[in-house]
Tab-separated table of C-alpha atoms and ligand atoms in Angstrom:
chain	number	residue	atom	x	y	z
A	17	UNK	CA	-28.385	92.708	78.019
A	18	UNK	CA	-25.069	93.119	77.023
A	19	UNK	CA	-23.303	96.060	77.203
A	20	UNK	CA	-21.889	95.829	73.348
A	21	UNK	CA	-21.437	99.037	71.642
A	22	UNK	CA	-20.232	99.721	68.046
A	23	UNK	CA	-16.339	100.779	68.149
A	24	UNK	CA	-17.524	103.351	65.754
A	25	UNK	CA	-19.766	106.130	66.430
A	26	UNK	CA	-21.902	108.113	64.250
A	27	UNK	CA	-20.618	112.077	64.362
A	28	UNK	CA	-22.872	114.834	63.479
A	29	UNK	CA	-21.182	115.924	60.215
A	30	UNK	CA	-21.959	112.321	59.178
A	31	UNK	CA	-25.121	112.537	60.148
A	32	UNK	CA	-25.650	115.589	58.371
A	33	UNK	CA	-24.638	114.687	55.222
A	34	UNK	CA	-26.874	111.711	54.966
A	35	UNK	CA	-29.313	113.775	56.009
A	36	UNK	CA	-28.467	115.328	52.679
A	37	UNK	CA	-28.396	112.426	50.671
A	38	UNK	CA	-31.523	111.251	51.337
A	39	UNK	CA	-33.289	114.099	50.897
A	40	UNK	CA	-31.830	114.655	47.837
A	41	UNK	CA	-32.712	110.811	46.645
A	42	UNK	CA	-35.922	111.081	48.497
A	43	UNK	CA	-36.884	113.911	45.980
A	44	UNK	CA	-35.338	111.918	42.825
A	45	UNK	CA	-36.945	109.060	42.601
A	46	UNK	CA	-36.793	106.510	39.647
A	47	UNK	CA	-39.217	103.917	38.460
A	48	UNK	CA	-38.074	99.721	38.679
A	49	UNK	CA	-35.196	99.393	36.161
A	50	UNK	CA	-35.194	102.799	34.899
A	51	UNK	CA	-32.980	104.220	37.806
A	52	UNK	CA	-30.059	105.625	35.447
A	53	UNK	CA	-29.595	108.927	37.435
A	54	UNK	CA	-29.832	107.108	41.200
A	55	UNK	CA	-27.269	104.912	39.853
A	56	UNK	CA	-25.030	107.815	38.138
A	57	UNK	CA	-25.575	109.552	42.035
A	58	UNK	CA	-24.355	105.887	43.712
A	59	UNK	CA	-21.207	106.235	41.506
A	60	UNK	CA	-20.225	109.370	42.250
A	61	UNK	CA	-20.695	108.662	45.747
A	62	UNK	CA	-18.381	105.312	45.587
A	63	UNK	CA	-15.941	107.993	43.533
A	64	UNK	CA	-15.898	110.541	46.279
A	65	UNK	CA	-14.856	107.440	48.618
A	66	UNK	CA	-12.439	106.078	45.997
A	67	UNK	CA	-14.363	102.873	46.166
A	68	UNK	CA	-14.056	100.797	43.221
A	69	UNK	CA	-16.865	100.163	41.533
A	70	UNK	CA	-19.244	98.226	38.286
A	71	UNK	CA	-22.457	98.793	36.794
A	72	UNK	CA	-24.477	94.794	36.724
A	73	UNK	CA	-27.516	94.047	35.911
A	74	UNK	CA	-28.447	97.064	33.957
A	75	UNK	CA	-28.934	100.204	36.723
A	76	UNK	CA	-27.561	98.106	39.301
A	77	UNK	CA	-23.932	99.106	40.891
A	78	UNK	CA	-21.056	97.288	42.306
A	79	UNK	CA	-19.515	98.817	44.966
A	80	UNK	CA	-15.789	97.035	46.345
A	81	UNK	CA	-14.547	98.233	49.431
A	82	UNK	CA	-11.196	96.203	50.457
A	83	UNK	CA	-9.701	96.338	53.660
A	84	UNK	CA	-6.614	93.738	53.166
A	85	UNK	CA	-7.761	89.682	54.238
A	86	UNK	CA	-10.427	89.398	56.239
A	87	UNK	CA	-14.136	87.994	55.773
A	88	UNK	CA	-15.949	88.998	52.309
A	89	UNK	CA	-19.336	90.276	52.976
A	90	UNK	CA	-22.491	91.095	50.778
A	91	UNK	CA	-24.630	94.261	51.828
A	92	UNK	CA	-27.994	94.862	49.552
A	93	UNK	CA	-29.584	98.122	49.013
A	94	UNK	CA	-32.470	98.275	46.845
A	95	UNK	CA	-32.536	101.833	44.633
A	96	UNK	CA	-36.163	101.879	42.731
A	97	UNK	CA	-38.726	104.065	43.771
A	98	UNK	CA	-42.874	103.403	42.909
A	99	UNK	CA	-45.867	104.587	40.527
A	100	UNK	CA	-47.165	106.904	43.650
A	101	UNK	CA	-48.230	110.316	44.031
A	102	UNK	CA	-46.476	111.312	47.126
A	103	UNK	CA	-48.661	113.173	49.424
A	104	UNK	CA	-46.510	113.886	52.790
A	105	UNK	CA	-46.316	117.317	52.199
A	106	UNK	CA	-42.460	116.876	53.484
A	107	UNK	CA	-40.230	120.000	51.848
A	108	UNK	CA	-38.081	117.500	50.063
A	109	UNK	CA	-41.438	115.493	48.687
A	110	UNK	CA	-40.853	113.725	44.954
A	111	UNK	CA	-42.816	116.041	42.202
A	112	UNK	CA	-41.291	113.387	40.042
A	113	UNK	CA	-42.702	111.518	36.803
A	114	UNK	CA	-41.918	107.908	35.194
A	115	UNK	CA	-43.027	106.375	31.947
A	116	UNK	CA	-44.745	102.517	33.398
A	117	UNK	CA	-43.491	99.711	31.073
A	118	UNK	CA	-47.187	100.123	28.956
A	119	UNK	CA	-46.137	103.727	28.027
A	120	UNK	CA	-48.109	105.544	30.693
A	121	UNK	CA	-46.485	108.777	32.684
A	122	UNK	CA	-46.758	107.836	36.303
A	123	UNK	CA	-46.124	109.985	39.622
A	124	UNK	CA	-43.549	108.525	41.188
A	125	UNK	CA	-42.064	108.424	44.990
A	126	UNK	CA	-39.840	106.136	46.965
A	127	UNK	CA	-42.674	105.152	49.099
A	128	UNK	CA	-40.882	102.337	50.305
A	129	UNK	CA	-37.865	103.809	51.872
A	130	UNK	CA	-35.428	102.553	49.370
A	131	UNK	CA	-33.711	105.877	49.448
A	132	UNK	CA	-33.295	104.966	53.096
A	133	UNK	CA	-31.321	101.729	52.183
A	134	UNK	CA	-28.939	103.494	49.631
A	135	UNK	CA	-28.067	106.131	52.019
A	136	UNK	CA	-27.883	103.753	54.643
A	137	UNK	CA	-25.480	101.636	52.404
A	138	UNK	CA	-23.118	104.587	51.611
A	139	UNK	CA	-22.767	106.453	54.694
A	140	UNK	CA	-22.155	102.828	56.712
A	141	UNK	CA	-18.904	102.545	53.404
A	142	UNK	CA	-18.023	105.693	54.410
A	143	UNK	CA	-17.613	104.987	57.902
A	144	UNK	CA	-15.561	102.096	57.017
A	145	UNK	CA	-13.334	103.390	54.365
A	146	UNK	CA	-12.600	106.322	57.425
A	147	UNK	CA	-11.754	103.835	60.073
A	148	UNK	CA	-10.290	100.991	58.526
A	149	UNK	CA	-8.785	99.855	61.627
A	150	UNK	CA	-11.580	98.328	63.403
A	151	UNK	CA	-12.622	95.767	60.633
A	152	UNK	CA	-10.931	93.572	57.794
A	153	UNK	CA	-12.132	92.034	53.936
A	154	UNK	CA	-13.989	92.998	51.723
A	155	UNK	CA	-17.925	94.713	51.673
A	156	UNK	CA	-19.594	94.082	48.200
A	157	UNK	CA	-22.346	97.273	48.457
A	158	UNK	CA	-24.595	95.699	45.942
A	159	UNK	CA	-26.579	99.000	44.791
A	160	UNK	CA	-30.255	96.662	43.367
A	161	UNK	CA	-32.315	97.955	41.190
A	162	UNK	CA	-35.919	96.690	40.339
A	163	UNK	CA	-36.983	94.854	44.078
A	164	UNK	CA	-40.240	96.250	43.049
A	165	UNK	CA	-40.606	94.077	40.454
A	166	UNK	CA	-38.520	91.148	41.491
A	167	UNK	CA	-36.431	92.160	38.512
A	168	UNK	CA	-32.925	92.895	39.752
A	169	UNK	CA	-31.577	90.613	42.247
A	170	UNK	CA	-32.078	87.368	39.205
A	171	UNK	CA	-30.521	90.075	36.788
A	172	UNK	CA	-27.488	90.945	39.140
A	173	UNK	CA	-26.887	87.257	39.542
A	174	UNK	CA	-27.574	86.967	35.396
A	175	UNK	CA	-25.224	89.729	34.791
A	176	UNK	CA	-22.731	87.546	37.077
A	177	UNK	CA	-22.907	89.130	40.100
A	178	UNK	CA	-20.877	87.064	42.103
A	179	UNK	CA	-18.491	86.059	39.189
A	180	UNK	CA	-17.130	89.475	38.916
A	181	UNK	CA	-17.420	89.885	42.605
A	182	UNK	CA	-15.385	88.359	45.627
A	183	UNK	CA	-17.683	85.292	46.637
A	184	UNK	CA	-19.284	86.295	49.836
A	185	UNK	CA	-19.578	84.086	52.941
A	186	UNK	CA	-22.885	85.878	53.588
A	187	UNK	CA	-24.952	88.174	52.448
A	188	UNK	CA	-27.206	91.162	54.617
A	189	UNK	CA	-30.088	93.217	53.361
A	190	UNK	CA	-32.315	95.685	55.251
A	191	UNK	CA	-35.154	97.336	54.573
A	192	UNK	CA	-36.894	100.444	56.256
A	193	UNK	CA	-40.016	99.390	58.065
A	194	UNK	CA	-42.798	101.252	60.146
A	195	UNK	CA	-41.448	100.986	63.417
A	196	UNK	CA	-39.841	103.266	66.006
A	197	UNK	CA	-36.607	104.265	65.265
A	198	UNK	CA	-33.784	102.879	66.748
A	199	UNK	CA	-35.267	99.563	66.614
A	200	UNK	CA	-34.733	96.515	64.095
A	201	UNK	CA	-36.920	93.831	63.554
A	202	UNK	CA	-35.808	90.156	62.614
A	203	UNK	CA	-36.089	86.702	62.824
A	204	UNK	CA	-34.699	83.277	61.924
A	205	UNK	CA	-36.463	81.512	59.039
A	206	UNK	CA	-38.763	82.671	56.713
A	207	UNK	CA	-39.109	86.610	56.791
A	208	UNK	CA	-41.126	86.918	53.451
A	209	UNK	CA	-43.772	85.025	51.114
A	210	UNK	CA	-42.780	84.077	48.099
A	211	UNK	CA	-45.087	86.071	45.349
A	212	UNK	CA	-46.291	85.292	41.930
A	213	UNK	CA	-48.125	87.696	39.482
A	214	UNK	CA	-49.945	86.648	36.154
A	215	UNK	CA	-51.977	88.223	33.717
A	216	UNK	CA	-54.724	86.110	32.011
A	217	UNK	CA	-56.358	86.770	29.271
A	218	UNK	CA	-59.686	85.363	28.580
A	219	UNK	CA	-60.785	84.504	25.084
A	220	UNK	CA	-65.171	85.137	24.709
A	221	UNK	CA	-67.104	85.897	21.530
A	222	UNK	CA	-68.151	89.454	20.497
A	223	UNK	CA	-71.975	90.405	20.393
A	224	UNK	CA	-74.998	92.784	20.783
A	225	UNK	CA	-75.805	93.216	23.961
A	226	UNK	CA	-79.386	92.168	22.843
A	227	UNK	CA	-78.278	88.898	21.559
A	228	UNK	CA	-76.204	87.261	24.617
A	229	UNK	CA	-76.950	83.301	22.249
A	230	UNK	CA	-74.608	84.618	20.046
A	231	UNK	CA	-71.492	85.442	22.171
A	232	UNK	CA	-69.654	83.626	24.778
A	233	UNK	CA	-69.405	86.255	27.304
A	234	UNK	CA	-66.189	86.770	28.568
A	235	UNK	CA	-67.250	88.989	31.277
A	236	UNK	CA	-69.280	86.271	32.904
A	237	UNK	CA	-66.763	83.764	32.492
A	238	UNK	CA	-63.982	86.082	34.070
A	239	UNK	CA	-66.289	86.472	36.991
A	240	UNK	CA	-67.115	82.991	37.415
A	241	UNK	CA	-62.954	82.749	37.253
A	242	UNK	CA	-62.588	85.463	39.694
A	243	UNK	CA	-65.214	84.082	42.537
A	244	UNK	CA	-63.807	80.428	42.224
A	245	UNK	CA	-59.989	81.591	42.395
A	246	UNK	CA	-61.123	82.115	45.809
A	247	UNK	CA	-62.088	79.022	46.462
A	248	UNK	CA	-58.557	77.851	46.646
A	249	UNK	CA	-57.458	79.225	49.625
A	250	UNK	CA	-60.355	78.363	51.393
A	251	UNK	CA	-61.182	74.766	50.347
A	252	UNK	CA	-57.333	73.441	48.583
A	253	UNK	CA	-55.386	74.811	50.887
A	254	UNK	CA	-54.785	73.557	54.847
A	255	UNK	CA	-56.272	76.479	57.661
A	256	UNK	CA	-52.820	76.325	59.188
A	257	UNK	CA	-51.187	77.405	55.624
A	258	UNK	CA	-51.138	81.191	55.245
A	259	UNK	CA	-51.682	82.207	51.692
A	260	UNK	CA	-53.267	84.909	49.495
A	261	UNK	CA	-55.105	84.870	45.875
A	262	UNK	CA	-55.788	88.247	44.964
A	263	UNK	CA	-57.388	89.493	41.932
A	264	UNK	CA	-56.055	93.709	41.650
A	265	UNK	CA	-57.091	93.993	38.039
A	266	UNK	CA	-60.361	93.425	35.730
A	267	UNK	CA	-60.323	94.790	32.391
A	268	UNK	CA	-63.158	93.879	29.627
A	269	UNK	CA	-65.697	96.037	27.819
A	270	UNK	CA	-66.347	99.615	25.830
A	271	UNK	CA	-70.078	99.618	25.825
A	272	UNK	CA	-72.721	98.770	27.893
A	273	UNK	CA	-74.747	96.927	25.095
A	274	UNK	CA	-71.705	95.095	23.375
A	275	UNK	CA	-70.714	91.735	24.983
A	276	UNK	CA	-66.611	92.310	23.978
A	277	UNK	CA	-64.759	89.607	23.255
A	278	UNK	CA	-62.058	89.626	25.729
A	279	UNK	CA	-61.824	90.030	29.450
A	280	UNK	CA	-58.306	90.247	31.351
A	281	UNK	CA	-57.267	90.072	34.700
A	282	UNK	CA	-54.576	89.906	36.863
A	283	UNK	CA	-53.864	87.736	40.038
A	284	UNK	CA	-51.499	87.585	42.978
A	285	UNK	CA	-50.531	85.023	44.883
A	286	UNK	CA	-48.375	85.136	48.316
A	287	UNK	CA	-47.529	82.075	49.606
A	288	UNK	CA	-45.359	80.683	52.599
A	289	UNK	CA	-43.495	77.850	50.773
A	290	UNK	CA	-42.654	76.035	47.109
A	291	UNK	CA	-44.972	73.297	47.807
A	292	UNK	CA	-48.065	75.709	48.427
A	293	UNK	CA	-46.895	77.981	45.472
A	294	UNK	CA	-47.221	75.012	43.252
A	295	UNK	CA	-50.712	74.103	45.148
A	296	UNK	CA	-51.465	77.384	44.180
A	297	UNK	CA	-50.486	78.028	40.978
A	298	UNK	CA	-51.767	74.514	39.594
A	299	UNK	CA	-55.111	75.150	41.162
A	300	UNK	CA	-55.398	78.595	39.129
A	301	UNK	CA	-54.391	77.007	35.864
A	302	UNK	CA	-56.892	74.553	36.435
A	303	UNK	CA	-59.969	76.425	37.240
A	304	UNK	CA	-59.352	78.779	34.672
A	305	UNK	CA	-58.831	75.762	32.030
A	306	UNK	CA	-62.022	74.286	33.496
A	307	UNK	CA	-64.301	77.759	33.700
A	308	UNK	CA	-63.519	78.101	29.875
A	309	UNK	CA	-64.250	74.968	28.813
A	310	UNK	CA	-67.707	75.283	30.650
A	311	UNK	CA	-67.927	78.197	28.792
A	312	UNK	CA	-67.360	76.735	25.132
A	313	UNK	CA	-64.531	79.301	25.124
A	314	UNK	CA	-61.122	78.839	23.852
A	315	UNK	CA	-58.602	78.129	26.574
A	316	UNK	CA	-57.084	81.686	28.588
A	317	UNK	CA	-53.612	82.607	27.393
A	318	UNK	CA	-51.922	83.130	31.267
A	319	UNK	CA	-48.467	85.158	31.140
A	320	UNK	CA	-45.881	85.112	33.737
A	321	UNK	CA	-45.324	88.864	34.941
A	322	UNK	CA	-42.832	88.673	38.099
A	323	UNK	CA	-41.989	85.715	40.866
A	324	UNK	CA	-40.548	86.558	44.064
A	325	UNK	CA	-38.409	84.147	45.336
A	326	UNK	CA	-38.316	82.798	49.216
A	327	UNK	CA	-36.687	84.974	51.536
A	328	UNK	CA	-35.168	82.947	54.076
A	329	UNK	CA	-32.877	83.668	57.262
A	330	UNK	CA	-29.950	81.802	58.192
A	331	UNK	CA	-30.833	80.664	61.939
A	332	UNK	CA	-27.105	80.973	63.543
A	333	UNK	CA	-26.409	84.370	61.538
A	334	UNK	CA	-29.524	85.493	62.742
A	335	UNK	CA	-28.730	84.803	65.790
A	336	UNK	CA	-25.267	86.500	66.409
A	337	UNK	CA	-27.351	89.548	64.435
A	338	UNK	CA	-30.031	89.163	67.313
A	339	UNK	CA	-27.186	89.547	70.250
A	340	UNK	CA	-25.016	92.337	68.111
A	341	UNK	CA	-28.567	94.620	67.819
A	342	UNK	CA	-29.449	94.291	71.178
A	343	UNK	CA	-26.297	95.359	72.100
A	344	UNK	CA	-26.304	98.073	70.061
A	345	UNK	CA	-30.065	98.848	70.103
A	346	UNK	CA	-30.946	97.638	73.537
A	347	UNK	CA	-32.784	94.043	73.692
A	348	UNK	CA	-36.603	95.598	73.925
A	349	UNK	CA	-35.311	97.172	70.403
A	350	UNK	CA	-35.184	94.052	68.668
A	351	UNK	CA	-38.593	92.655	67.536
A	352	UNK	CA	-38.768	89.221	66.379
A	353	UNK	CA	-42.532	89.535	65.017
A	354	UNK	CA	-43.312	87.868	61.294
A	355	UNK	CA	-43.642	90.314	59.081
A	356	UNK	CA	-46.874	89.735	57.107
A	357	UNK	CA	-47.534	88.480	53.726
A	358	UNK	CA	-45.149	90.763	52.004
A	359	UNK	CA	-42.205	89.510	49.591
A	360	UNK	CA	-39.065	90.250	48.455
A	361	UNK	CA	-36.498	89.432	45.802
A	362	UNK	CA	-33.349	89.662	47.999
A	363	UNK	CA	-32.948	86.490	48.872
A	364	UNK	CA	-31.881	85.378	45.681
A	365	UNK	CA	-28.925	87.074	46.597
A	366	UNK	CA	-27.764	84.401	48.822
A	367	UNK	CA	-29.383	81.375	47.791
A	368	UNK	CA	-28.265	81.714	43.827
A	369	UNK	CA	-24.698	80.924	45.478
A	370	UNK	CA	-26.085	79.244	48.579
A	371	UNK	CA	-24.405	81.318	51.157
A	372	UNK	CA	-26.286	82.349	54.263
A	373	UNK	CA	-28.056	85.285	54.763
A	374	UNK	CA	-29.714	87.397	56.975
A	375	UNK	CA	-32.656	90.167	55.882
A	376	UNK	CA	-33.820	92.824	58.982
A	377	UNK	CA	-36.451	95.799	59.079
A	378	UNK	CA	-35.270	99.151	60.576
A	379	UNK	CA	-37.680	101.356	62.057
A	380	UNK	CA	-37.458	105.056	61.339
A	381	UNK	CA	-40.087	106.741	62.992
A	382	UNK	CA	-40.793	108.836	66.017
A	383	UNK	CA	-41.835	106.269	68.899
A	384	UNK	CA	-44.573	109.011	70.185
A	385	UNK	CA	-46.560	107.816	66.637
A	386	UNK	CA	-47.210	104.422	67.703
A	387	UNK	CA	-48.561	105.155	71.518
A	388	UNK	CA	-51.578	103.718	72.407
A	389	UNK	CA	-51.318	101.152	69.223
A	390	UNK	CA	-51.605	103.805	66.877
A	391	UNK	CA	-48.894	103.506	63.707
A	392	UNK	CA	-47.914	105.756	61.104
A	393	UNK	CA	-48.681	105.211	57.367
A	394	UNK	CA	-46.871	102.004	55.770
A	395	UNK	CA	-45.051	101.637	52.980
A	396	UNK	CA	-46.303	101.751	49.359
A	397	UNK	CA	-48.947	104.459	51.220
A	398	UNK	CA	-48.600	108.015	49.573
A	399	UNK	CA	-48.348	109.022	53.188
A	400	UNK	CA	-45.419	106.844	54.113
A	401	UNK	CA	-42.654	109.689	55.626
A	402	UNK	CA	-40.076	108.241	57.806
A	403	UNK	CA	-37.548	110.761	59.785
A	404	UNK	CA	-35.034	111.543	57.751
A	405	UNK	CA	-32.290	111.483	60.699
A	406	UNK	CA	-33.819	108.530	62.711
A	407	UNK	CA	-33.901	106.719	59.534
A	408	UNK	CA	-29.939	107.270	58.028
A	409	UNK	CA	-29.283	106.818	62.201
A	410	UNK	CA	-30.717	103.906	62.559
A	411	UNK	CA	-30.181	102.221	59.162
A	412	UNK	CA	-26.607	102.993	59.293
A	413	UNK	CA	-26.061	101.887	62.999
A	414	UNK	CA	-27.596	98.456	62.090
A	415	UNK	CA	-25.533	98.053	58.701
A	416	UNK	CA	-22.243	98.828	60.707
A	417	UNK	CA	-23.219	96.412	63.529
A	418	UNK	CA	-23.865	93.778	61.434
A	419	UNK	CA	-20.713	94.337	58.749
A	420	UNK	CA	-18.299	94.867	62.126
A	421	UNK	CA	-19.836	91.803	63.719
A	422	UNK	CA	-18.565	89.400	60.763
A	423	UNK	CA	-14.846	91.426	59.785
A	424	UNK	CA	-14.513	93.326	62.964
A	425	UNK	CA	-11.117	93.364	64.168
A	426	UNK	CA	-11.662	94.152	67.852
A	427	UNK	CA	-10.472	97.273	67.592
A	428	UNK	CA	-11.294	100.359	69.500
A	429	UNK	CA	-11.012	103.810	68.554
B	76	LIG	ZN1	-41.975	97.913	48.382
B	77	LIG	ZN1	-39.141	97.891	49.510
C-alpha cells in the first residue's frame, strides 16, 4: 500500500459544521425537481464561501470555484430527496411533505443519502477555497437536481451546462452507499444499468360482469401482457445477459361485477447495455401489440416516463482513483464489487461532452453493522440512516482525494 495521505486534513470545527449541514438537509428534504429551498440553502452556502455561482436546469446550481490555471474539474452532487415516510427514529428525521407530479401529498425523506452528497460537495469547496495552495483550476460543484427521476443531469446539459461552464477534462460523482465507513467502492467500466420506465395503457370494452361476450376484458388482456413480459428475459434474452422486466404497477377496475374498460400498468426495465435495451424494449412493444390484437382490442397507447442513461467509468481515471483511495482509505477500503442492477443519470454528465468520468460509492456506516454478513438497511428503505459524521468524513475525504489527485499542486501544509 502506499503511504499517500491527503495534504489536507479534516479539523473538527469542519467536521462539525457538516455535521450541521446535513442534519439540517437531512430534515428538509425536497421531492425530484421541486428542490427550490435545498437549492436557495446551496446558494447561500456558495455565498458564505464567495463562490460564484448559477441556477441551470431549473433547481439545479452552478457552483465556480477558481484557483488561477490549472486542470478544470466536474464534481456532481445530486440534491432530491424521495416519496418515503422516514422511519429511523433519528432526532433530525424528515416530518416533511411533497405534492407527487399527479397531485398527491407524499411523505418525503432523503432516503438515498443525497443530503450526504451536497454536504459532501460543500464542505470538500470549503476546504479548497481555505487552502488554495495545495491545488490549481477550476471545480464546477454541479448541485443536480431530479437523479431520482433521471430528470436533471439531460436538463443541466439542456440548460447548457457546460456552455456556461469551463469545459471539464473530467467529471466525478459519488454517491452514499451501505458500506462501512471509511471505505469507497468502485470500478472501471460499467457501474450502473441503464433503466427505462413506461406506462401502458390498455384499451378493453366496458361490460356487466354477467355478460363477459360483450366486453373485451382488459383485465385479462393486461395479465396475459404482464405474465408474457416475463418471458423476455427468460427466453429473448442470452443467460449470460443480466437484465430486469418488472411490472410495479396494475391499475384497472371499480367494481367487482363491471368488466372496465381500461387497464394500466407500468414496467421497468434495467439493462446492462444499448443493444439489450433495444432487445428489450422492442420485445415489450411487440407482445403488447400482439396480446391486443389477440384480444380484438385496439392497440395500447405506451408513454415514455424516464430513461436512465449508461453509467460508465473511465478505466485509467479509475484507476489513478483506485491508487489515490487506497492511499487515503487503506487498500482493503476500496471494494471493486458491481454494484447491482441499480441506475443512474450521472453519467450523462460526461458523456453529453464526451469527457471521462469516474462515479464511486462511499460507505457511511458503522463497520460493527455488517459483522457476521449482516448489513444495515439500503437505500430507498424508510430505515436507511447512515452516520452523520462517518458519512460528511468519509464523503468529503474521497471528494478531496479525488479533486487534489487531478489539480493538486504537490503542496504540503
Ligand atoms: Zn436513489
Ligand atoms: Zn441516489
Amino acid at each position: 500500500m502506499t503511504a499517500r495521505t491527503l495534504p489536507i486534513a479534516l479539523d473538527e470545527q469542519t467536521i462539525t459544521d457538516a455535521v450541521a449541514m446535513y442534519t439540517h438537509l437531512h430534515a428538509h428534504p425536497e421531492l425530484s425537481a421541486q428542490e427550490h429551498e435545498t437549492a436557495a440553502y446551496i446558494e447561500r452556502a456558495l455565498d458564505d464561501l464567495r463562490i460564484e455561482h448559477f441556477r441551470c436546469g431549473g433547481t439545479g446550481v452552478v457552483g465556480l470555484l477558481r484557483n488561477g490555471d490549472g486542470p478544470v474539474i466536474g464534481f456532481r452532487a445530486d440534491t432530491d430527496g424521495l416519496p418515503i415516510a422516514e422511519q429511523t427514529g433519528l432526532p433530525y428525521a424528515s416530518t416533511a411533505t411533497g405534492t407527487l407530479p399527479d397531485g398527491e401529498v407524499a411523505p418525503v425523506m432523503h432516503g438515498c443519502g443525497h443530503d450526504t452528497h451536497i454536504t459532501a460537495a460543500l464542505t470538500a469547496a470549503r476546504m479548497l477555497s481555505t487552502h488554495r495552495e495545495v491545488w490549481h483550476g477550476t471545480v464546477v460543484l454541479i448541485f443536480q437536481p431530479g437523479e431520482e427521476t433521471a430528470y436533471g443531469a439531460k436538463a443541466m446539459v439542456a440548460d447548457g451546462l457546460w456552455d456556461r461552464a469551463p469545459r471539464p477534462d473530467v467529471v466525478f460523482a459519488q454517491h452514499v452507499m451501505p458500506a462501512p465507513g471509511g471505505s469507497v467502492i468502485v470500478r472501471p467500466g460499467p457501474m450502473a444499468t441503464l433503466a427505462d420506465s413506461w406506462r401502458i395503457t390498455v384499451h378493453g370494452r366496458q361490460a356487466h360482469g354477467s355478460e363477459p361476450e360483450r366486453s373485451i376484458d382488459p383485465i385479462v388482456l393486461g395479465a396475459a401482457m404482464v405474465l408474457r413480459l416475463q418471458t423476455i428475459v427468460s427466453r429473448e434474452l442470452s443467460p449470460r445477459t443480466p437484465a430486469v422486466v418488472t411490472v410495479g404497477t396494475f391499475h384497472a377496475g371499480l367494481k367487482e361485477n363491471i368488466i372496465p374498460d381500461r387497464a394500466q400498468f407500468t414496467v421497468n426495465v434495467r439493462t446492462p447495455d444499448e443493444d439489450s435495451r433495444s432487445r428489450v424494449l422492442a420485445a415489450i412493444r411487440r407482445i403488447i401489440a400482439g396480446e391486443a390484437a389477440a384480444s380484438g382490442a385496439p392497440e395500447p397507447v405506451v408513454e415514455e416516463l424516464n430513461s436512465f442513461p449508461r453509467l460508465v467509468n473511465d478505466d485509467a481515471l479509475t484507476e489513478r482513483l483506485t491508487t489515490v483511495f487506497a492511499g487515503v482509505f487503506g487498500a482493503d477500503h476500496v471494494d471493486a464489487r458491481a454494484l447491482g442492477m441499480g441506475s443512474e443519470d450521472a453519467g450523462w454528465l460526461w458523456d453529453a461532452i464526451g469527457v471521462p468520468g469516474v462515479f464511486w460509492g462511499f460507505g457511511a456506516f458503522d463497520p460493527a453493522l455488517f459483522d457476521d454478513g449482516a448489513a444495515p438497511a439500503g437505500n430507498h428503505s424508510p430505515q436507511f440512516a447512515p452516520d452523520a459524521r462517518m458519512a460528511v468524513t468519509t464523503g468529503t475525504t474521497a471528494a478531496l482525494a479525488a479533486i487534489l489527485e487531478v489539480a493538486g499542486t504537490g503542496a504540503a501544509r
